[in-house]
């Protein structure tokens, strides 16, 4: 349940700097891996359990933040399509935000806390497909451009990973071929960092860059853009 704690810790640190109190709540998976396999009944069971568990937190005034676009997409849009008459699912959907969306909203409404420093060397950002599917614009790019003197290049090509498809041994080489244009764009951008809101896509692009065999030093992979914002604050 906690494969990369650095993303969550960076999120807590950035939100704390901006006056947002947080609690870690994880009653269950969003079910995206099950959805990809067509196991809708199990997705629905997850949705009911998680939505019911979140109701008390929402009643206390908490917003619900998902750190991965796939999870935010499930809570916001997919669950209400699967369980359109479930009141808890509807309530959770309206209370859920993607983390990049949430930080940009703070900046727009109140302004971010002082102390951000430039991200030296610039960033190549891969736009995750499930971030695009939320119809909220390029919130991760907007968030990174809140840093001083921003140098952000956006890659909108497919990473080739395809959710739970690309990591399987029998698909891996084909997935790398599909993602080669995105890997090449990330390498050619010449930035210090490469990141994606999708942790699977980011790792896959880094593997693709390694396969290119370019003599140019590859960019440093950062799992999630929120970690770069934490770095800009000197928190990571």
PDB file of C-alpha atoms in Angstrom:
ATOM      1  CA  UNK A   1       0.000   0.000   0.000  1.00  0.00           C
ATOM      2  CA  UNK A   2       2.978   2.318   0.465  1.00  0.00           C
ATOM      3  CA  UNK A   3       5.384   1.597  -2.385  1.00  0.00           C
ATOM      4  CA  UNK A   4       6.894   5.075  -2.631  1.00  0.00           C
ATOM      5  CA  UNK A   5       6.465   6.978   0.613  1.00  0.00           C
ATOM      6  CA  UNK A   6       8.553   9.903  -0.683  1.00  0.00           C
ATOM      7  CA  UNK A   7       5.620  11.108  -2.808  1.00  0.00           C
ATOM      8  CA  UNK A   8       3.240  11.213   0.153  1.00  0.00           C
ATOM      9  CA  UNK A   9       5.811  12.823   2.452  1.00  0.00           C
ATOM     10  CA  UNK A  10       6.559  15.513  -0.141  1.00  0.00           C
ATOM     11  CA  UNK A  11       2.828  16.156  -0.496  1.00  0.00           C
ATOM     12  CA  UNK A  12       2.382  16.545   3.257  1.00  0.00           C
ATOM     13  CA  UNK A  13       5.384  18.873   3.467  1.00  0.00           C
ATOM     14  CA  UNK A  14       4.185  21.150   0.641  1.00  0.00           C
ATOM     15  CA  UNK A  15       0.649  21.315   2.016  1.00  0.00           C
ATOM     16  CA  UNK A  16       1.909  21.996   5.539  1.00  0.00           C
ATOM     17  CA  UNK A  17       4.049  24.876   4.224  1.00  0.00           C
ATOM     18  CA  UNK A  18       0.845  26.261   2.738  1.00  0.00           C
ATOM     19  CA  UNK A  19      -1.210  25.910   5.922  1.00  0.00           C
ATOM     20  CA  UNK A  20      -3.121  22.735   5.033  1.00  0.00           C
ATOM     21  CA  UNK A  21      -3.563  20.108   7.753  1.00  0.00           C
ATOM     22  CA  UNK A  22      -3.503  16.533   6.456  1.00  0.00           C
ATOM     23  CA  UNK A  23      -4.409  13.025   7.555  1.00  0.00           C
ATOM     24  CA  UNK A  24      -3.389   9.808   5.795  1.00  0.00           C
ATOM     25  CA  UNK A  25      -6.504   7.740   5.088  1.00  0.00           C
ATOM     26  CA  UNK A  26      -6.407   4.575   3.004  1.00  0.00           C
ATOM     27  CA  UNK A  27      -9.457   2.318   3.328  1.00  0.00           C
ATOM     28  CA  UNK A  28      -8.701   0.538   0.054  1.00  0.00           C
ATOM     29  CA  UNK A  29      -7.542   0.629  -3.558  1.00  0.00           C
ATOM     30  CA  UNK A  30      -9.265   2.752  -6.199  1.00  0.00           C
ATOM     31  CA  UNK A  31      -9.620  -0.399  -8.294  1.00  0.00           C
ATOM     32  CA  UNK A  32      -8.073   0.839 -11.545  1.00  0.00           C
ATOM     33  CA  UNK A  33      -6.039  -2.399 -11.983  1.00  0.00           C
ATOM     34  CA  UNK A  34      -9.288  -4.358 -11.605  1.00  0.00           C
ATOM     35  CA  UNK A  35     -11.109  -2.066 -14.039  1.00  0.00           C
ATOM     36  CA  UNK A  36      -8.428  -2.686 -16.682  1.00  0.00           C
ATOM     37  CA  UNK A  37      -9.234  -6.394 -16.434  1.00  0.00           C
ATOM     38  CA  UNK A  38     -12.990  -5.895 -16.638  1.00  0.00           C
ATOM     39  CA  UNK A  39     -13.644  -7.017 -13.060  1.00  0.00           C
ATOM     40  CA  UNK A  40     -16.403  -4.464 -12.491  1.00  0.00           C
ATOM     41  CA  UNK A  41     -18.096  -6.193  -9.566  1.00  0.00           C
ATOM     42  CA  UNK A  42     -14.858  -6.022  -7.566  1.00  0.00           C
ATOM     43  CA  UNK A  43     -14.381  -2.378  -8.518  1.00  0.00           C
ATOM     44  CA  UNK A  44     -17.892  -1.656  -7.276  1.00  0.00           C
ATOM     45  CA  UNK A  45     -17.161  -3.418  -3.976  1.00  0.00           C
ATOM     46  CA  UNK A  46     -14.032  -1.295  -3.521  1.00  0.00           C
ATOM     47  CA  UNK A  47     -15.964   1.855  -4.362  1.00  0.00           C
ATOM     48  CA  UNK A  48     -18.684   1.185  -1.790  1.00  0.00           C
ATOM     49  CA  UNK A  49     -16.198   0.355   0.968  1.00  0.00           C
ATOM     50  CA  UNK A  50     -13.887   3.318   0.349  1.00  0.00           C
ATOM     51  CA  UNK A  51     -16.685   5.841  -0.205  1.00  0.00           C
ATOM     52  CA  UNK A  52     -18.420   4.816   3.026  1.00  0.00           C
ATOM     53  CA  UNK A  53     -15.150   5.103   4.962  1.00  0.00           C
ATOM     54  CA  UNK A  54     -14.498   8.591   3.576  1.00  0.00           C
ATOM     55  CA  UNK A  55     -17.875  10.055   4.501  1.00  0.00           C
ATOM     56  CA  UNK A  56     -16.884  10.900   8.083  1.00  0.00           C
ATOM     57  CA  UNK A  57     -13.765  12.742   6.890  1.00  0.00           C
ATOM     58  CA  UNK A  58     -15.733  14.728   4.333  1.00  0.00           C
ATOM     59  CA  UNK A  59     -18.318  15.592   7.012  1.00  0.00           C
ATOM     60  CA  UNK A  60     -15.465  16.979   9.150  1.00  0.00           C
ATOM     61  CA  UNK A  61     -14.594  19.359   6.313  1.00  0.00           C
ATOM     62  CA  UNK A  62     -11.663  17.524   4.779  1.00  0.00           C
ATOM     63  CA  UNK A  63     -10.989  17.545   1.046  1.00  0.00           C
ATOM     64  CA  UNK A  64      -9.905  14.203  -0.411  1.00  0.00           C
ATOM     65  CA  UNK A  65      -6.649  14.246  -2.373  1.00  0.00           C
ATOM     66  CA  UNK A  66      -5.340  11.483  -4.617  1.00  0.00           C
ATOM     67  CA  UNK A  67      -1.635  11.501  -5.487  1.00  0.00           C
ATOM     68  CA  UNK A  68      -1.906   9.453  -8.683  1.00  0.00           C
ATOM     69  CA  UNK A  69      -4.100  10.629 -11.595  1.00  0.00           C
ATOM     70  CA  UNK A  70      -5.521   7.126 -12.098  1.00  0.00           C
ATOM     71  CA  UNK A  71      -6.835   7.121  -8.535  1.00  0.00           C
ATOM     72  CA  UNK A  72      -8.280  10.621  -8.830  1.00  0.00           C
ATOM     73  CA  UNK A  73      -9.968   9.637 -12.099  1.00  0.00           C
ATOM     74  CA  UNK A  74     -11.566   6.605 -10.468  1.00  0.00           C
ATOM     75  CA  UNK A  75     -12.896   8.502  -7.442  1.00  0.00           C
ATOM     76  CA  UNK A  76     -14.081  11.504  -9.471  1.00  0.00           C
ATOM     77  CA  UNK A  77     -15.537   9.913 -12.599  1.00  0.00           C
ATOM     78  CA  UNK A  78     -15.358   6.135 -12.930  1.00  0.00           C
ATOM     79  CA  UNK A  79     -17.000   5.171  -9.646  1.00  0.00           C
ATOM     80  CA  UNK A  80     -20.031   7.425 -10.252  1.00  0.00           C
ATOM     81  CA  UNK A  81     -20.453   5.777 -13.659  1.00  0.00           C
ATOM     82  CA  UNK A  82     -20.333   2.295 -12.121  1.00  0.00           C
ATOM     83  CA  UNK A  83     -22.525   3.165  -9.096  1.00  0.00           C
ATOM     84  CA  UNK A  84     -24.609   6.150 -10.257  1.00  0.00           C
ATOM     85  CA  UNK A  85     -27.187   5.820  -7.461  1.00  0.00           C
ATOM     86  CA  UNK A  86     -24.788   5.457  -4.519  1.00  0.00           C
ATOM     87  CA  UNK A  87     -24.948   8.666  -2.424  1.00  0.00           C
ATOM     88  CA  UNK A  88     -21.579   8.053  -0.719  1.00  0.00           C
ATOM     89  CA  UNK A  89     -19.865   7.642  -4.100  1.00  0.00           C
ATOM     90  CA  UNK A  90     -21.451  10.880  -5.320  1.00  0.00           C
ATOM     91  CA  UNK A  91     -20.317  12.753  -2.199  1.00  0.00           C
ATOM     92  CA  UNK A  92     -16.758  11.444  -2.504  1.00  0.00           C
ATOM     93  CA  UNK A  93     -16.612  12.336  -6.187  1.00  0.00           C
ATOM     94  CA  UNK A  94     -17.436  15.983  -5.447  1.00  0.00           C
ATOM     95  CA  UNK A  95     -14.868  16.168  -2.628  1.00  0.00           C
ATOM     96  CA  UNK A  96     -11.919  14.623  -4.521  1.00  0.00           C
ATOM     97  CA  UNK A  97      -8.996  16.506  -6.063  1.00  0.00           C
ATOM     98  CA  UNK A  98      -5.857  15.533  -7.909  1.00  0.00           C
ATOM     99  CA  UNK A  99      -2.859  16.841  -5.913  1.00  0.00           C
ATOM    100  CA  UNK A 100      -1.580  19.088  -8.728  1.00  0.00           C
ATOM    101  CA  UNK A 101      -5.083  20.459  -9.236  1.00  0.00           C
ATOM    102  CA  UNK A 102      -5.314  21.138  -5.497  1.00  0.00           C
ATOM    103  CA  UNK A 103      -2.021  23.035  -5.269  1.00  0.00           C
ATOM    104  CA  UNK A 104      -2.857  25.145  -8.333  1.00  0.00           C
ATOM    105  CA  UNK A 105      -6.224  25.945  -6.748  1.00  0.00           C
ATOM    106  CA  UNK A 106      -4.491  27.140  -3.562  1.00  0.00           C
ATOM    107  CA  UNK A 107      -2.202  29.326  -5.663  1.00  0.00           C
ATOM    108  CA  UNK A 108      -5.134  30.803  -7.569  1.00  0.00           C
ATOM    109  CA  UNK A 109      -7.309  31.495  -4.536  1.00  0.00           C
ATOM    110  CA  UNK A 110      -4.802  32.421  -1.847  1.00  0.00           C
ATOM    111  CA  UNK A 111      -1.314  32.399  -3.347  1.00  0.00           C
ATOM    112  CA  UNK A 112       1.395  29.942  -2.398  1.00  0.00           C
ATOM    113  CA  UNK A 113       3.594  30.411   0.644  1.00  0.00           C
ATOM    114  CA  UNK A 114       6.860  32.248   0.074  1.00  0.00           C
ATOM    115  CA  UNK A 115      10.156  30.443  -0.227  1.00  0.00           C
ATOM    116  CA  UNK A 116      10.079  28.744  -3.624  1.00  0.00           C
ATOM    117  CA  UNK A 117      13.418  28.628  -5.430  1.00  0.00           C
ATOM    118  CA  UNK A 118      14.096  27.880  -9.120  1.00  0.00           C
ATOM    119  CA  UNK A 119      14.473  24.268 -10.227  1.00  0.00           C
ATOM    120  CA  UNK A 120      17.949  24.485 -11.701  1.00  0.00           C
ATOM    121  CA  UNK A 121      18.314  22.762 -15.058  1.00  0.00           C
ATOM    122  CA  UNK A 122      14.629  22.652 -15.868  1.00  0.00           C
ATOM    123  CA  UNK A 123      12.043  19.875 -15.981  1.00  0.00           C
ATOM    124  CA  UNK A 124      10.573  17.645 -18.656  1.00  0.00           C
ATOM    125  CA  UNK A 125       7.033  16.731 -17.626  1.00  0.00           C
ATOM    126  CA  UNK A 126       5.183  13.811 -19.160  1.00  0.00           C
ATOM    127  CA  UNK A 127       1.430  14.406 -19.102  1.00  0.00           C
ATOM    128  CA  UNK A 128      -0.224  11.263 -17.798  1.00  0.00           C
ATOM    129  CA  UNK A 129      -3.194  10.007 -19.809  1.00  0.00           C
ATOM    130  CA  UNK A 130      -5.383   9.787 -16.696  1.00  0.00           C
ATOM    131  CA  UNK A 131      -4.545  13.396 -15.839  1.00  0.00           C
ATOM    132  CA  UNK A 132      -5.708  14.449 -19.308  1.00  0.00           C
ATOM    133  CA  UNK A 133      -8.867  12.354 -18.890  1.00  0.00           C
ATOM    134  CA  UNK A 134      -9.913  14.488 -15.909  1.00  0.00           C
ATOM    135  CA  UNK A 135     -10.497  17.484 -18.230  1.00  0.00           C
ATOM    136  CA  UNK A 136      -8.766  19.913 -15.878  1.00  0.00           C
ATOM    137  CA  UNK A 137      -5.940  21.125 -18.099  1.00  0.00           C
ATOM    138  CA  UNK A 138      -2.221  20.618 -17.574  1.00  0.00           C
ATOM    139  CA  UNK A 139      -2.317  21.121 -13.808  1.00  0.00           C
ATOM    140  CA  UNK A 140       1.088  19.525 -13.167  1.00  0.00           C
ATOM    141  CA  UNK A 141       2.687  21.914 -15.658  1.00  0.00           C
ATOM    142  CA  UNK A 142       0.814  24.849 -14.115  1.00  0.00           C
ATOM    143  CA  UNK A 143       2.056  23.780 -10.681  1.00  0.00           C
ATOM    144  CA  UNK A 144       5.704  23.551 -11.737  1.00  0.00           C
ATOM    145  CA  UNK A 145       5.430  26.929 -13.478  1.00  0.00           C
ATOM    146  CA  UNK A 146       4.594  28.480 -10.109  1.00  0.00           C
ATOM    147  CA  UNK A 147       8.301  28.197  -9.264  1.00  0.00           C
ATOM    148  CA  UNK A 148      10.573  31.188 -10.049  1.00  0.00           C
ATOM    149  CA  UNK A 149      12.015  31.321 -13.581  1.00  0.00           C
ATOM    150  CA  UNK A 150      10.252  28.111 -14.627  1.00  0.00           C
ATOM    151  CA  UNK A 151      11.755  25.982 -17.394  1.00  0.00           C
ATOM    152  CA  UNK A 152       9.194  23.270 -18.112  1.00  0.00           C
ATOM    153  CA  UNK A 153       8.898  21.199 -21.282  1.00  0.00           C
ATOM    154  CA  UNK A 154       5.733  19.124 -21.638  1.00  0.00           C
ATOM    155  CA  UNK A 155       5.667  15.744 -23.413  1.00  0.00           C
ATOM    156  CA  UNK A 156       2.205  14.545 -24.434  1.00  0.00           C
ATOM    157  CA  UNK A 157       3.191  11.339 -26.219  1.00  0.00           C
ATOM    158  CA  UNK A 158       2.166   7.917 -24.897  1.00  0.00           C
ATOM    159  CA  UNK A 159       4.723   6.394 -22.534  1.00  0.00           C
ATOM    160  CA  UNK A 160       3.839   2.954 -23.891  1.00  0.00           C
ATOM    161  CA  UNK A 161       3.136   1.478 -20.491  1.00  0.00           C
ATOM    162  CA  UNK A 162      -0.625   1.031 -20.781  1.00  0.00           C
ATOM    163  CA  UNK A 163      -1.434   0.531 -17.108  1.00  0.00           C
ATOM    164  CA  UNK A 164      -0.903  -3.076 -16.021  1.00  0.00           C
ATOM    165  CA  UNK A 165       0.012  -4.130 -19.580  1.00  0.00           C
ATOM    166  CA  UNK A 166       3.502  -2.780 -20.132  1.00  0.00           C
ATOM    167  CA  UNK A 167       5.275  -4.229 -17.110  1.00  0.00           C
ATOM    168  CA  UNK A 168       4.453  -7.817 -18.087  1.00  0.00           C
ATOM    169  CA  UNK A 169       7.402  -9.735 -19.498  1.00  0.00           C
ATOM    170  CA  UNK A 170       5.651 -10.717 -22.717  1.00  0.00           C
ATOM    171  CA  UNK A 171       4.708  -7.101 -23.497  1.00  0.00           C
ATOM    172  CA  UNK A 172       7.714  -5.179 -22.189  1.00  0.00           C
ATOM    173  CA  UNK A 173       9.747  -4.823 -25.404  1.00  0.00           C
ATOM    174  CA  UNK A 174       6.684  -3.773 -27.413  1.00  0.00           C
ATOM    175  CA  UNK A 175       5.760  -1.271 -24.693  1.00  0.00           C
ATOM    176  CA  UNK A 176       9.239   0.270 -24.903  1.00  0.00           C
ATOM    177  CA  UNK A 177       8.888   0.609 -28.687  1.00  0.00           C
ATOM    178  CA  UNK A 178       5.532   2.358 -28.298  1.00  0.00           C
ATOM    179  CA  UNK A 179       7.061   4.711 -25.744  1.00  0.00           C
ATOM    180  CA  UNK A 180      10.255   5.428 -27.686  1.00  0.00           C
ATOM    181  CA  UNK A 181       9.050   8.805 -29.099  1.00  0.00           C
ATOM    182  CA  UNK A 182       8.219  10.031 -25.586  1.00  0.00           C
ATOM    183  CA  UNK A 183      11.576   8.814 -24.276  1.00  0.00           C
ATOM    184  CA  UNK A 184      13.379  10.517 -27.154  1.00  0.00           C
ATOM    185  CA  UNK A 185      11.541  13.812 -26.537  1.00  0.00           C
ATOM    186  CA  UNK A 186      12.419  13.642 -22.847  1.00  0.00           C
ATOM    187  CA  UNK A 187      16.080  12.989 -23.630  1.00  0.00           C
ATOM    188  CA  UNK A 188      16.310  15.635 -26.363  1.00  0.00           C
ATOM    189  CA  UNK A 189      14.733  18.289 -24.117  1.00  0.00           C
ATOM    190  CA  UNK A 190      18.018  18.397 -22.218  1.00  0.00           C
ATOM    191  CA  UNK A 191      16.483  19.181 -18.830  1.00  0.00           C
ATOM    192  CA  UNK A 192      17.908  18.180 -15.470  1.00  0.00           C
ATOM    193  CA  UNK A 193      14.760  16.343 -14.368  1.00  0.00           C
ATOM    194  CA  UNK A 194      12.097  14.161 -15.950  1.00  0.00           C
ATOM    195  CA  UNK A 195       8.836  13.419 -14.161  1.00  0.00           C
ATOM    196  CA  UNK A 196       5.276  12.237 -14.675  1.00  0.00           C
ATOM    197  CA  UNK A 197       2.256  12.230 -12.399  1.00  0.00           C
ATOM    198  CA  UNK A 198       1.897   8.562 -13.375  1.00  0.00           C
ATOM    199  CA  UNK A 199       4.584   6.605 -11.504  1.00  0.00           C
ATOM    200  CA  UNK A 200       4.419   3.765 -14.021  1.00  0.00           C
ATOM    201  CA  UNK A 201       4.881   6.100 -16.994  1.00  0.00           C
ATOM    202  CA  UNK A 202       7.810   7.910 -15.404  1.00  0.00           C
ATOM    203  CA  UNK A 203       9.766   4.722 -14.747  1.00  0.00           C
ATOM    204  CA  UNK A 204       8.912   3.442 -18.223  1.00  0.00           C
ATOM    205  CA  UNK A 205      10.187   6.628 -19.888  1.00  0.00           C
ATOM    206  CA  UNK A 206      13.413   6.413 -17.873  1.00  0.00           C
ATOM    207  CA  UNK A 207      13.846   2.814 -19.057  1.00  0.00           C
ATOM    208  CA  UNK A 208      13.191   3.995 -22.611  1.00  0.00           C
ATOM    209  CA  UNK A 209      15.850   6.694 -22.326  1.00  0.00           C
ATOM    210  CA  UNK A 210      18.317   4.069 -21.116  1.00  0.00           C
ATOM    211  CA  UNK A 211      17.515   1.931 -24.181  1.00  0.00           C
ATOM    212  CA  UNK A 212      18.254   4.863 -26.530  1.00  0.00           C
ATOM    213  CA  UNK A 213      21.927   4.497 -25.681  1.00  0.00           C
ATOM    214  CA  UNK A 214      22.607   8.229 -26.047  1.00  0.00           C
ATOM    215  CA  UNK A 215      25.959   9.523 -24.807  1.00  0.00           C
ATOM    216  CA  UNK A 216      24.209  12.536 -23.266  1.00  0.00           C
ATOM    217  CA  UNK A 217      23.683  12.116 -19.497  1.00  0.00           C
ATOM    218  CA  UNK A 218      20.036  11.204 -18.885  1.00  0.00           C
ATOM    219  CA  UNK A 219      17.782  13.466 -16.808  1.00  0.00           C
ATOM    220  CA  UNK A 220      17.155  12.527 -13.184  1.00  0.00           C
ATOM    221  CA  UNK A 221      13.864  10.686 -12.781  1.00  0.00           C
ATOM    222  CA  UNK A 222      11.606  12.181 -10.105  1.00  0.00           C
ATOM    223  CA  UNK A 223       8.573  10.022  -9.347  1.00  0.00           C
ATOM    224  CA  UNK A 224       6.031  12.860  -9.058  1.00  0.00           C
ATOM    225  CA  UNK A 225       6.009  16.613  -9.783  1.00  0.00           C
ATOM    226  CA  UNK A 226       4.962  17.359  -6.181  1.00  0.00           C
ATOM    227  CA  UNK A 227       8.429  16.195  -5.138  1.00  0.00           C
ATOM    228  CA  UNK A 228       9.952  18.865  -7.364  1.00  0.00           C
ATOM    229  CA  UNK A 229       7.765  21.498  -5.724  1.00  0.00           C
ATOM    230  CA  UNK A 230       8.966  20.221  -2.338  1.00  0.00           C
ATOM    231  CA  UNK A 231      12.536  20.500  -3.614  1.00  0.00           C
ATOM    232  CA  UNK A 232      11.851  24.076  -4.726  1.00  0.00           C
ATOM    233  CA  UNK A 233      10.739  24.814  -1.162  1.00  0.00           C
ATOM    234  CA  UNK A 234      13.881  23.154   0.222  1.00  0.00           C
ATOM    235  CA  UNK A 235      11.751  20.440   1.812  1.00  0.00           C
ATOM    236  CA  UNK A 236      13.217  17.476  -0.070  1.00  0.00           C
TER     237      UNK A 236
END
